[in-house]
Amino acid sequence: MRSFFLGFALSLLAGSVALAQTPPATIVIHGGAGALAPGRYSPEEEAAYKAKLTEALDIGYSVLEDGGSALDAVEAAIVLLEDSPLFNAGKGAVFTREGKNELDASIMDGASLNAGAVAGVVKVKNPIRLARAVMENSEHVMFARDGAEEFAKQQGLETVKKKYFYTDKRWRAYKEALQAEKQKSDKESAMPAGFKYGTVGAVALDKNGNLAAGTSTGGMTLKRYGRVGDSPIIGAGVYADNKSCAVSSTGHGEYFMRLTIARDICAQVEYGGRSVEDAANDVIHNRLDALGGGGGVIALGADGSYAMVFNSKGMFRAVKSESGVVEVAIYGEAAK
Ligand code: ASP
């Protein structure tokens, strides 16, 4: 009898240890941060944004639920957001100063620290797929412009006519931004008032405990020739390491590059023993604030803890976890 109870107690203990060792499969996504105060969108527009975020969340989460990899979940969620004209990535990307769409994207595997990125592509339908192909099928980490297009062709990735990325909404915003700029000093023009960053990103933790992160963007409205932002820069717009966390950024890319925001968060977690939430808050509310930059991050720890932090008025964001959490939000304070 005693040995029965001992065995029972031991198996309970083993069960709880196994549970403790298996972090909850989780996906966190964002659709950009910026001047998103209540009232900016009609109830119908809000519903459309939330529906698309939910769809991306569900697609990514179902990959994880089926035992798929964090990388596959991140890619699936981002492809859906790239294909939606609502966000500034893929279709619906913002316009450069010359009135073009130039896309940047990156992806990183937390298990191997392998990464892939592309900058300034103009014909690849889903830049996140190209970033993944760079990671998996080339010896390099980043391809830019014509070379990236050439690699896409070799990889057999879907390409589209340039006008595929065009939307009336972004064209109007481009025209307005040009107009507004004329009334401002040179310095102010770097960041138009009411600016909204619509980059998309995802971070995921799979059932094997692997983390991945990805980011895709059209960059910033009126960006100058050849300008590359933080989104395809490993350590700034994206980072993933199973030892610490996975991060995707959105905001005024120049600041995110100067602060290597994504890597900083993971380094604080790994070397400083900080929680993902504390590290994300520090980087956004102390370091980014101090430089005068705007934007936000999503971050997901190897233990399943997560943070969605921004210093702008809002950030399109959503999370779904095996732990039971489901949240889709646009506005408001977000300590978490
Ligand atoms: N971070 C992006 C960039 O600077 C913009 C964004 O997040 O919307 O290119």
Short mmCIF file of C-alpha atoms and ligand atoms in Angstrom, two decimals, residues 88 197-199 217 219-220 227 229-231 250-253, ligand 1:
data_model
loop_
_atom_site.label_atom_id
_atom_site.label_comp_id
_atom_site.label_asym_id
_atom_site.label_seq_id
_atom_site.Cartn_x
_atom_site.Cartn_y
_atom_site.Cartn_z
CA ASN A 88 1.21 48.34 -44.29
CA TYR A 197 2.92 52.53 -38.50
CA GLY A 198 1.14 49.59 -40.08
CA THR A 199 3.95 47.07 -40.16
CA THR A 217 6.47 46.16 -43.85
CA GLY A 219 8.25 51.00 -44.39
CA MET A 220 7.36 54.63 -43.76
CA ARG A 227 15.79 53.84 -47.36
CA GLY A 229 14.05 50.64 -41.93
CA ASP A 230 14.40 48.41 -38.91
CA SER A 231 11.98 45.69 -40.01
CA THR A 250 6.94 48.38 -35.23
CA GLY A 251 7.52 52.12 -35.18
CA HIS A 252 9.87 54.78 -36.39
CA GLY A 253 12.54 52.43 -37.72
N1 ASP B 1 9.29 50.12 -38.58
C1 ASP B 1 8.87 50.37 -39.92
C2 ASP B 1 9.92 51.16 -40.63
O1 ASP B 1 10.51 52.04 -40.05
C3 ASP B 1 7.58 51.15 -40.00
C4 ASP B 1 6.46 50.58 -39.22
O2 ASP B 1 6.66 49.90 -38.21
O3 ASP B 1 5.30 50.81 -39.63
O4 ASP B 1 10.14 50.92 -41.78
#
